[in-house]
PDB file of C-alpha atoms in Angstrom:
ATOM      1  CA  UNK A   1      67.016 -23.183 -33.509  1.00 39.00           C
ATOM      2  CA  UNK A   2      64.229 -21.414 -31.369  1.00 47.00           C
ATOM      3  CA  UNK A   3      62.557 -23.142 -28.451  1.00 55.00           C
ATOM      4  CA  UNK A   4      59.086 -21.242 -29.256  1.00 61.00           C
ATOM      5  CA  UNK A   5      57.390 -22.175 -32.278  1.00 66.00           C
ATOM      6  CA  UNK A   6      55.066 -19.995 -34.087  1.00 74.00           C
ATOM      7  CA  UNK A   7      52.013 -20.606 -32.350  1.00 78.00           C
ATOM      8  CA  UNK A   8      53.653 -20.148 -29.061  1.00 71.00           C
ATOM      9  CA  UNK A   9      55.193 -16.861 -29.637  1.00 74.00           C
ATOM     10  CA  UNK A  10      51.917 -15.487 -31.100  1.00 78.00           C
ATOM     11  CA  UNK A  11      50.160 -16.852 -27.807  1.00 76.00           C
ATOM     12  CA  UNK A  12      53.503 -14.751 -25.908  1.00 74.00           C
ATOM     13  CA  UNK A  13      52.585 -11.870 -27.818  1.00 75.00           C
ATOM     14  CA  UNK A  14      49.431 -11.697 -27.705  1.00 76.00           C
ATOM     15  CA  UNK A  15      49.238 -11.543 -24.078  1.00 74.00           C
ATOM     16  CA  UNK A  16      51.526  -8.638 -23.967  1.00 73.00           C
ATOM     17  CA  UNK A  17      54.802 -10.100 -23.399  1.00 77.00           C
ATOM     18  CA  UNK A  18      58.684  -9.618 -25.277  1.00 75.00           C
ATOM     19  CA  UNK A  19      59.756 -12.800 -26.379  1.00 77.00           C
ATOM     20  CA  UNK A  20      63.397 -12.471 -27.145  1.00 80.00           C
ATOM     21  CA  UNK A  21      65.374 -15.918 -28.261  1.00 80.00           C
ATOM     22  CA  UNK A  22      69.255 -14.948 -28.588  1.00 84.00           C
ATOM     23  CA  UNK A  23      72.067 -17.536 -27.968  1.00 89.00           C
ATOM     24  CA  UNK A  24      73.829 -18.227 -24.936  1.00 90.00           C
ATOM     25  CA  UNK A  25      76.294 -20.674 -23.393  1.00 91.00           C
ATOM     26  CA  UNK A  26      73.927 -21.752 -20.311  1.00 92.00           C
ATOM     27  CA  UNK A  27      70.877 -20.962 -18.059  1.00 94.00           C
ATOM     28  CA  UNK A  28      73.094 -18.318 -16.582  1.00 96.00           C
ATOM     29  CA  UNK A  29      74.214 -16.549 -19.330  1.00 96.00           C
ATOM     30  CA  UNK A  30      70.948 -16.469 -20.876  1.00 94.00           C
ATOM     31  CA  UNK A  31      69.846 -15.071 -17.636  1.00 96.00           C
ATOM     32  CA  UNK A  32      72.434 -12.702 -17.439  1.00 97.00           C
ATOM     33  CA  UNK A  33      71.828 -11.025 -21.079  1.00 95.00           C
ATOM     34  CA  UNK A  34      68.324 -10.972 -20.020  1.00 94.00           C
ATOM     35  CA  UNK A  35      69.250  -8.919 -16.873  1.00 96.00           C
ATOM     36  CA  UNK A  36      71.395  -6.812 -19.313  1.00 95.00           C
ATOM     37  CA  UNK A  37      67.982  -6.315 -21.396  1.00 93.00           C
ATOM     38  CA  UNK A  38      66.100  -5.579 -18.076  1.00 92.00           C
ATOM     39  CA  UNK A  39      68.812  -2.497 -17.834  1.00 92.00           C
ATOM     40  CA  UNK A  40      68.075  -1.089 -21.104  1.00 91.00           C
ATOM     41  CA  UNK A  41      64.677  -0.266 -20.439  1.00 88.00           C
ATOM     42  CA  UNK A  42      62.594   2.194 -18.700  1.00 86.00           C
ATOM     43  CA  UNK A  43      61.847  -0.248 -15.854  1.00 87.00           C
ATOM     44  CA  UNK A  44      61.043   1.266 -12.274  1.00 88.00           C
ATOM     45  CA  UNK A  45      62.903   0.151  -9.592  1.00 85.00           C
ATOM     46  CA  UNK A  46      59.869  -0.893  -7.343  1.00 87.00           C
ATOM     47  CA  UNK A  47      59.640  -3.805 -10.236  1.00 93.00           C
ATOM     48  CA  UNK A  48      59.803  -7.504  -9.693  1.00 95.00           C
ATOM     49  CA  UNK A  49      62.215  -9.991 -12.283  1.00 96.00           C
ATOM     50  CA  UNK A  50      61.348 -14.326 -11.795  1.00 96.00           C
ATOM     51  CA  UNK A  51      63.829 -16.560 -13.207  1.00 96.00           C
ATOM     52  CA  UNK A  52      62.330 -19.765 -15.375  1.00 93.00           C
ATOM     53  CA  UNK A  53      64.198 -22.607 -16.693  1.00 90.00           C
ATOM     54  CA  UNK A  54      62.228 -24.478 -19.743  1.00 86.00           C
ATOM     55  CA  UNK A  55      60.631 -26.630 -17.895  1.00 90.00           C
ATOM     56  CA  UNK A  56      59.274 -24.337 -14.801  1.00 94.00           C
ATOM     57  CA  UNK A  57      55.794 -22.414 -15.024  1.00 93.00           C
ATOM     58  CA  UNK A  58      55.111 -19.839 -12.471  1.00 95.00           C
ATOM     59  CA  UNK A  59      51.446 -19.859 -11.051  1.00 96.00           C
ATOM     60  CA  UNK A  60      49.001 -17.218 -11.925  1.00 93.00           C
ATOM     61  CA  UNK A  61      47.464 -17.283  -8.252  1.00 95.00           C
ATOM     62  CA  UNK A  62      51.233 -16.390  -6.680  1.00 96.00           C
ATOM     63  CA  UNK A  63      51.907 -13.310  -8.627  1.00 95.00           C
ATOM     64  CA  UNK A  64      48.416 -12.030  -8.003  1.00 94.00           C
ATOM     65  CA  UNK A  65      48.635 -11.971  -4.032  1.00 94.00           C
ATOM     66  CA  UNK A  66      52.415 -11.102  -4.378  1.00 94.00           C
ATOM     67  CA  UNK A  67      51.140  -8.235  -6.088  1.00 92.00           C
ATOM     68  CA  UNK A  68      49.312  -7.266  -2.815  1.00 90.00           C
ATOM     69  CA  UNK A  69      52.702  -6.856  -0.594  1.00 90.00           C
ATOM     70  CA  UNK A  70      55.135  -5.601  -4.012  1.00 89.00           C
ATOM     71  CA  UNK A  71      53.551  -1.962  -3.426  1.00 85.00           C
ATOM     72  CA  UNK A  72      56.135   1.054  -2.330  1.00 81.00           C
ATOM     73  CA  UNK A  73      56.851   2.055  -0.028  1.00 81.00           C
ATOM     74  CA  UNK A  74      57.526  -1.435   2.305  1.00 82.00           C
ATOM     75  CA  UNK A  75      58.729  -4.105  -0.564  1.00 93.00           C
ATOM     76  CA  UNK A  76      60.182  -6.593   0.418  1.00 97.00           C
ATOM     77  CA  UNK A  77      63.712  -7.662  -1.849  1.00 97.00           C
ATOM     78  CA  UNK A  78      62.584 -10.986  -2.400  1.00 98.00           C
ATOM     79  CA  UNK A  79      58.921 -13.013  -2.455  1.00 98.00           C
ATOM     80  CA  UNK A  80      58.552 -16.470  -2.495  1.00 98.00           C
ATOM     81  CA  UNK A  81      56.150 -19.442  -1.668  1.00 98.00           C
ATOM     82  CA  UNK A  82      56.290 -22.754  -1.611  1.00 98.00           C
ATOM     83  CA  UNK A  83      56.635 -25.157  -4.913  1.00 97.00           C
ATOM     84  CA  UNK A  84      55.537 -28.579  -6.778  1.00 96.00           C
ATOM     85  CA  UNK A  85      58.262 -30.706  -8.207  1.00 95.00           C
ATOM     86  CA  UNK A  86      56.932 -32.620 -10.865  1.00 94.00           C
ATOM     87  CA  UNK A  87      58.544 -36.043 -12.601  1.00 90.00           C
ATOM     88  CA  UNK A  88      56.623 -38.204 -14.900  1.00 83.00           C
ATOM     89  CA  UNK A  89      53.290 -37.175 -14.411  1.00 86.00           C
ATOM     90  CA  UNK A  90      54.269 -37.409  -9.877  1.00 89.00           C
ATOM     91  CA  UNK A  91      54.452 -34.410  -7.881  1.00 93.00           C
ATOM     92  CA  UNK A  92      56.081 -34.068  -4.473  1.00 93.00           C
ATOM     93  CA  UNK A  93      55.233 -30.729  -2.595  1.00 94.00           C
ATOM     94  CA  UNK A  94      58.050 -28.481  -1.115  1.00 95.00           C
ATOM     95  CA  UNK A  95      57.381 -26.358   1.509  1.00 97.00           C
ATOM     96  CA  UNK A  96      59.756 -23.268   2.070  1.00 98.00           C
ATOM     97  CA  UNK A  97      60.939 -21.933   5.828  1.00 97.00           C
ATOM     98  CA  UNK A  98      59.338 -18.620   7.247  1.00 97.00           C
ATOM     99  CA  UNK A  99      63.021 -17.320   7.786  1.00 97.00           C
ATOM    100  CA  UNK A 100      65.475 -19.055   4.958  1.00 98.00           C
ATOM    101  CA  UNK A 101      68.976 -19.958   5.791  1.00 98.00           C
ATOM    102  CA  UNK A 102      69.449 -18.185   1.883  1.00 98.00           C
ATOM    103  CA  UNK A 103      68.911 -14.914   2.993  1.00 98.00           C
ATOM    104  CA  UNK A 104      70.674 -14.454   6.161  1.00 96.00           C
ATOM    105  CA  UNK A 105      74.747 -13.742   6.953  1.00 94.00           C
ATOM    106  CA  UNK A 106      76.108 -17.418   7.028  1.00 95.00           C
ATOM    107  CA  UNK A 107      75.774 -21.117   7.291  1.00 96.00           C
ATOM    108  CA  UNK A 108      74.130 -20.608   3.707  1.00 98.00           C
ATOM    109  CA  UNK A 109      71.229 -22.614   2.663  1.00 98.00           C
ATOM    110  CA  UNK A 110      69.408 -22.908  -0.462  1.00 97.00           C
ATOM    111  CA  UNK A 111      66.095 -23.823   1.169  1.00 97.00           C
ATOM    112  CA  UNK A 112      63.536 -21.410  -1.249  1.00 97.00           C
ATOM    113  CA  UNK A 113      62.277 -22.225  -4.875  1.00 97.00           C
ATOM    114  CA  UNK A 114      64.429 -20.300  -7.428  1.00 97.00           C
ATOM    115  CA  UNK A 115      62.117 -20.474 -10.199  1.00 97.00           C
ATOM    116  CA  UNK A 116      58.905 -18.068  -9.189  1.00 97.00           C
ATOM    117  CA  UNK A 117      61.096 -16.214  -6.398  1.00 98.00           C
ATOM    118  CA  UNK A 118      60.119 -13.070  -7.158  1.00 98.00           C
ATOM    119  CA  UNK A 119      63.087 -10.423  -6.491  1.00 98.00           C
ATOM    120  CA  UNK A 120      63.078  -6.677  -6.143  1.00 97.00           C
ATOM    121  CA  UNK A 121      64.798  -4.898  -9.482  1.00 96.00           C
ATOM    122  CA  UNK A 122      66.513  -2.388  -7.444  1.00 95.00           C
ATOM    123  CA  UNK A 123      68.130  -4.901  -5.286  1.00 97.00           C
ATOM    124  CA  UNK A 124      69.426  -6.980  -7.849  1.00 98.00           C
ATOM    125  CA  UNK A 125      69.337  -5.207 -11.140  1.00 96.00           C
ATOM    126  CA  UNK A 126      73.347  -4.749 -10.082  1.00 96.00           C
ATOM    127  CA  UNK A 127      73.928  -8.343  -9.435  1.00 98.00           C
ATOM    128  CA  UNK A 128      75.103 -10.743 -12.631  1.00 98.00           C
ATOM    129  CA  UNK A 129      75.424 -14.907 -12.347  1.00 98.00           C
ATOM    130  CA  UNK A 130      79.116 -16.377 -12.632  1.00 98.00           C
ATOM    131  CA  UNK A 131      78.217 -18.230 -15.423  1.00 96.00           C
ATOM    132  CA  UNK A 132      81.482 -20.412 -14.510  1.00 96.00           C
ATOM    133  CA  UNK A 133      79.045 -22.355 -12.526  1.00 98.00           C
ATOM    134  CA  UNK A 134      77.194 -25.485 -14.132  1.00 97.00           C
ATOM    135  CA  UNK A 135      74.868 -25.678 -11.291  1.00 97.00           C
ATOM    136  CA  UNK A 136      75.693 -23.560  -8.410  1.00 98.00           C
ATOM    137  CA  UNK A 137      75.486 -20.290  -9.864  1.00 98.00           C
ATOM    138  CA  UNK A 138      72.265 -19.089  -8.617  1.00 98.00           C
ATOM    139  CA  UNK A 139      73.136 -20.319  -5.003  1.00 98.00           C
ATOM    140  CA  UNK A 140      76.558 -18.010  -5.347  1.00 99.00           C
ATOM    141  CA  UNK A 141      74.233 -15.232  -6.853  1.00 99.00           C
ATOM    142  CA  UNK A 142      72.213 -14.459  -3.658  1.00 99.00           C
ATOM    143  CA  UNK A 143      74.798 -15.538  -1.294  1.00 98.00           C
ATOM    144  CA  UNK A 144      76.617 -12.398  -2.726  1.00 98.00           C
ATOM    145  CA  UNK A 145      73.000 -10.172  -2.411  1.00 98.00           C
ATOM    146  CA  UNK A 146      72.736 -11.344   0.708  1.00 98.00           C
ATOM    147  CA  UNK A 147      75.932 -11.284   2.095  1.00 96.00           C
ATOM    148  CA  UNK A 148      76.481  -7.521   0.819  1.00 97.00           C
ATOM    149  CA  UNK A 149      72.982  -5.748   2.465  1.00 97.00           C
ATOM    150  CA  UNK A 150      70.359  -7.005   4.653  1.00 97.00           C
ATOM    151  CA  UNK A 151      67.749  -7.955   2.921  1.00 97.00           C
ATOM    152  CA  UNK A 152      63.949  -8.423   3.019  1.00 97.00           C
ATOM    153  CA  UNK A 153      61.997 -11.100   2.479  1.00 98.00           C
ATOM    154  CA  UNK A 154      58.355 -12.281   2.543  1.00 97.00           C
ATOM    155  CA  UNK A 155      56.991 -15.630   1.758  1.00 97.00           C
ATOM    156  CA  UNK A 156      52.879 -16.299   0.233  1.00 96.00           C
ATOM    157  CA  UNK A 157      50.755 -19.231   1.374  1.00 95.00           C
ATOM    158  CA  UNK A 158      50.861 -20.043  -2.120  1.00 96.00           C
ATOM    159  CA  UNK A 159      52.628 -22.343  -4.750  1.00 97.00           C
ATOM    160  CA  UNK A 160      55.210 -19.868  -6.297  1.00 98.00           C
ATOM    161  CA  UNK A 161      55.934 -22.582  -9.289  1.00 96.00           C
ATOM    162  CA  UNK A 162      55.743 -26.322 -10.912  1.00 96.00           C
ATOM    163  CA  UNK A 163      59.425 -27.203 -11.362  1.00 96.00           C
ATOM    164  CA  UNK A 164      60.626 -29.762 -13.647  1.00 93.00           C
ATOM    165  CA  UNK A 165      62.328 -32.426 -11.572  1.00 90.00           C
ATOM    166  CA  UNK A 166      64.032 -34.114 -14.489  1.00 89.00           C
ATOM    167  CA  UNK A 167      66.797 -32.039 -15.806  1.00 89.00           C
ATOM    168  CA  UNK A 168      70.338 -31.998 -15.102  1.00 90.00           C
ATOM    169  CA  UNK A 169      70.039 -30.615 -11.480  1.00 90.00           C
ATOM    170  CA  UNK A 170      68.561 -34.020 -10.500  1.00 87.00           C
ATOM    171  CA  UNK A 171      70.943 -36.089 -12.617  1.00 88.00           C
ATOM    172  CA  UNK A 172      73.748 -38.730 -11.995  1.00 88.00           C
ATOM    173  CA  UNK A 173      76.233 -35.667 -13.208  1.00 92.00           C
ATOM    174  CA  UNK A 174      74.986 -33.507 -10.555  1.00 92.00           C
ATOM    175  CA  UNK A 175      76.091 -35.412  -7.628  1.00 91.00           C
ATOM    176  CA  UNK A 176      79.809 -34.730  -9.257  1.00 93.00           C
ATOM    177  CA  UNK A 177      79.308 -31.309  -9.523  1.00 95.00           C
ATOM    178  CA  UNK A 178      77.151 -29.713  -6.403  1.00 95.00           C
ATOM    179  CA  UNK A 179      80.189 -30.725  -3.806  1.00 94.00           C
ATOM    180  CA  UNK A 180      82.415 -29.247  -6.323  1.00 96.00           C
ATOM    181  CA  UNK A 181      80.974 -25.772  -6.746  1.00 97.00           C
ATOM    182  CA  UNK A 182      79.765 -25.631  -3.146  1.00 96.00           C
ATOM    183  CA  UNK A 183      83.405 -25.503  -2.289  1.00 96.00           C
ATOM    184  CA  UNK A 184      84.234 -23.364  -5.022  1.00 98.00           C
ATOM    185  CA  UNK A 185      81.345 -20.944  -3.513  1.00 98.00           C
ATOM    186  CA  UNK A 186      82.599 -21.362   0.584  1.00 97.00           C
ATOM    187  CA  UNK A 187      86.147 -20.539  -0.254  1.00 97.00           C
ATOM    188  CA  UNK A 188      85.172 -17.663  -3.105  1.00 97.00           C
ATOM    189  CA  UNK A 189      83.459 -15.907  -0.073  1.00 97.00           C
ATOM    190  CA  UNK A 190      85.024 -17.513   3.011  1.00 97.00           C
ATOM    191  CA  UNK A 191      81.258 -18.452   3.897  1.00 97.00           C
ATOM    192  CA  UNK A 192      79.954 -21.665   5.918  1.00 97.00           C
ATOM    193  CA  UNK A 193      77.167 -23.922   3.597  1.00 97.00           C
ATOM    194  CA  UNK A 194      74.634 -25.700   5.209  1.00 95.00           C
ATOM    195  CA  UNK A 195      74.134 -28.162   2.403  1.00 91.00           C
ATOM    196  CA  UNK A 196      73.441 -31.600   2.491  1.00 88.00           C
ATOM    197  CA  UNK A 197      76.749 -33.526   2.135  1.00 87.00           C
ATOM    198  CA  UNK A 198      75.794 -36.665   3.998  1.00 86.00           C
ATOM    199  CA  UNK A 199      72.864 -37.082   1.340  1.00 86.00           C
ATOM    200  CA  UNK A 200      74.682 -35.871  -1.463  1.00 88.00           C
ATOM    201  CA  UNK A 201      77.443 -38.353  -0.306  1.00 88.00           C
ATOM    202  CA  UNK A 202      75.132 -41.267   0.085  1.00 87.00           C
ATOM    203  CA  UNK A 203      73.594 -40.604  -3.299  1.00 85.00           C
ATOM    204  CA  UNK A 204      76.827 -40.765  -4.536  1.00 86.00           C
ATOM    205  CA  UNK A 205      77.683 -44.109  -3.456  1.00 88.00           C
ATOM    206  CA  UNK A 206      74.291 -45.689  -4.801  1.00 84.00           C
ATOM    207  CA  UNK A 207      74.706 -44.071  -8.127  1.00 85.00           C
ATOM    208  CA  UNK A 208      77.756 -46.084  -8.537  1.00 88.00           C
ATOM    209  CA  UNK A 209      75.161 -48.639  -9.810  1.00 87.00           C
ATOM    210  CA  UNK A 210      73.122 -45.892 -11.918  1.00 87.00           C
ATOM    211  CA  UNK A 211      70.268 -48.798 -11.979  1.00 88.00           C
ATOM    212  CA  UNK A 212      70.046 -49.218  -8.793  1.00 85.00           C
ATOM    213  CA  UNK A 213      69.661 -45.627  -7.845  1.00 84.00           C
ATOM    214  CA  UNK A 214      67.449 -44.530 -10.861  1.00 84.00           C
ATOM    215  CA  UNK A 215      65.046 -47.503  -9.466  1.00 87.00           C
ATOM    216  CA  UNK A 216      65.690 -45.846  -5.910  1.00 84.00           C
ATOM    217  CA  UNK A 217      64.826 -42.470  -7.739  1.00 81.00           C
ATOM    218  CA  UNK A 218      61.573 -43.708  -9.304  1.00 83.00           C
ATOM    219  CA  UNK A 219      60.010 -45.371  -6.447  1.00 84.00           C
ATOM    220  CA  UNK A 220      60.571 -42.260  -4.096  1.00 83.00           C
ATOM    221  CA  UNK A 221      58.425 -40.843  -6.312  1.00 80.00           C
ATOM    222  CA  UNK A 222      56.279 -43.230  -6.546  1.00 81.00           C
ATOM    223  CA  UNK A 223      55.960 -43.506  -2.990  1.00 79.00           C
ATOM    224  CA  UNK A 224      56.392 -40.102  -1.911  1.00 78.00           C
ATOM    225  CA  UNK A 225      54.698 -38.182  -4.899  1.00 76.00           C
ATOM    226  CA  UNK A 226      50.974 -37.535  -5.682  1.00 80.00           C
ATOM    227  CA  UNK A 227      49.401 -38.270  -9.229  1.00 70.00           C
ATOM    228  CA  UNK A 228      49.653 -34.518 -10.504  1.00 63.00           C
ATOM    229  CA  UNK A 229      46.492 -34.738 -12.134  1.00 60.00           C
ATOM    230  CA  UNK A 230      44.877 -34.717  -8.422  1.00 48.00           C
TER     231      UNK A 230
END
């Protein structure tokens, strides 16, 4: 069944976009044949490619002043800014490092926005996500960029995206499977990961009463989120 009704894809249209709904077997395979699409066509290297899930919207005002740096013959590989996660009407603000730990040679770090980061065609247009991962694949995806060429990287005084903070990435399931594909990513690459274990490991240990943490969950929000309508 499409995600897009009608109205929506006229809307997509309209404004001058390809909508193109084809099955997959996860976020990373659907990226992946959309990479393979991306191939296909006459695109110029100097281009930029985003990656959305369904419930992220990239802002307007961040691919406008991006625009301003993505010019030959100095792009940087990758843009990014900073990002709102949103849960239930809250939204918590997430503000991204002038030099990531992502982009660098180890001790690997996941501390930029993947939805809105705005990345150079030519560097990745190569590059595919193992869709073996559940979770973890687009951490392993610019590990390998990274680890393979030094990059370049720029970040905007902006909000790149609105993330949805309720989907499976933020789930009771996910505490199960981050430790397990962060060690499937360190030993794939004999890299060092400076992810949050203690955290993840405490998190763990609450959500053995799933009430208890899910009332932990909501009233961080609560307490460290803004009304999104403000």
């Amino acid at each position: 069944a499409s995600v897009v009704d009608d109205p929506l894809a006229n809307i997509i249209a309209a404004a001058g976009c390809t909508l193109l709904q084809v099955k997959d077997s996860g976020i990373y395979d659907a990226w992946n044949q959309a990479m393979d699409r991306l191939e296909s066509q006459p695109l110029t290297n100097d281009c930029y490619v985003a990656f959305l899930g369904i419930d992220d919207t990239i802002r307007e005002d961040y691919c406008l002043a991006a625009t301003r740096i993505a010019q030959p013959p100095t792009q940087p590989d990758f843009i990014y800014g900073d990002a709102l996660n949103v849960s239930h009407g809250r939204a918590k603000y997430q503000v991204s490092p002038l030099m990531p730990k992502l982009f660098g040679k180890n001790n690997y770090l996941f501390d930029v926005p993947h939805p809105g980061l705005l990345n150079r065609w030519e560097t990745i247009k190569k590059f595919r996500f193992d869709a073996r991962y559940q979770l973890a694949g687009d951490f392993d995806f610019y590990i390998r960029i990274a680890s393979s060429m030094d990059v370049t990287y720029a970040k905007m005084p902006k909000v790149q995206a609105i993330i949805g903070a309720d989907g499976m990435s933020n789930s009771l399931k996910a505490l199960e499977i981050y430790p397990r594909e962060w060690a499937m990513i360190a030993s794939s690459h004999q890299v060092t990961l400076a992810v949050p274990r203690f955290k993840i490991a405490l998190f763990r240990a609450l959500a053995t009463v799933p009430p208890l943490f899910n009332l932990l969950r909501r009233l961080s929000w609560i307490i460290r989120g803004n009304n999104l309508k403000q």
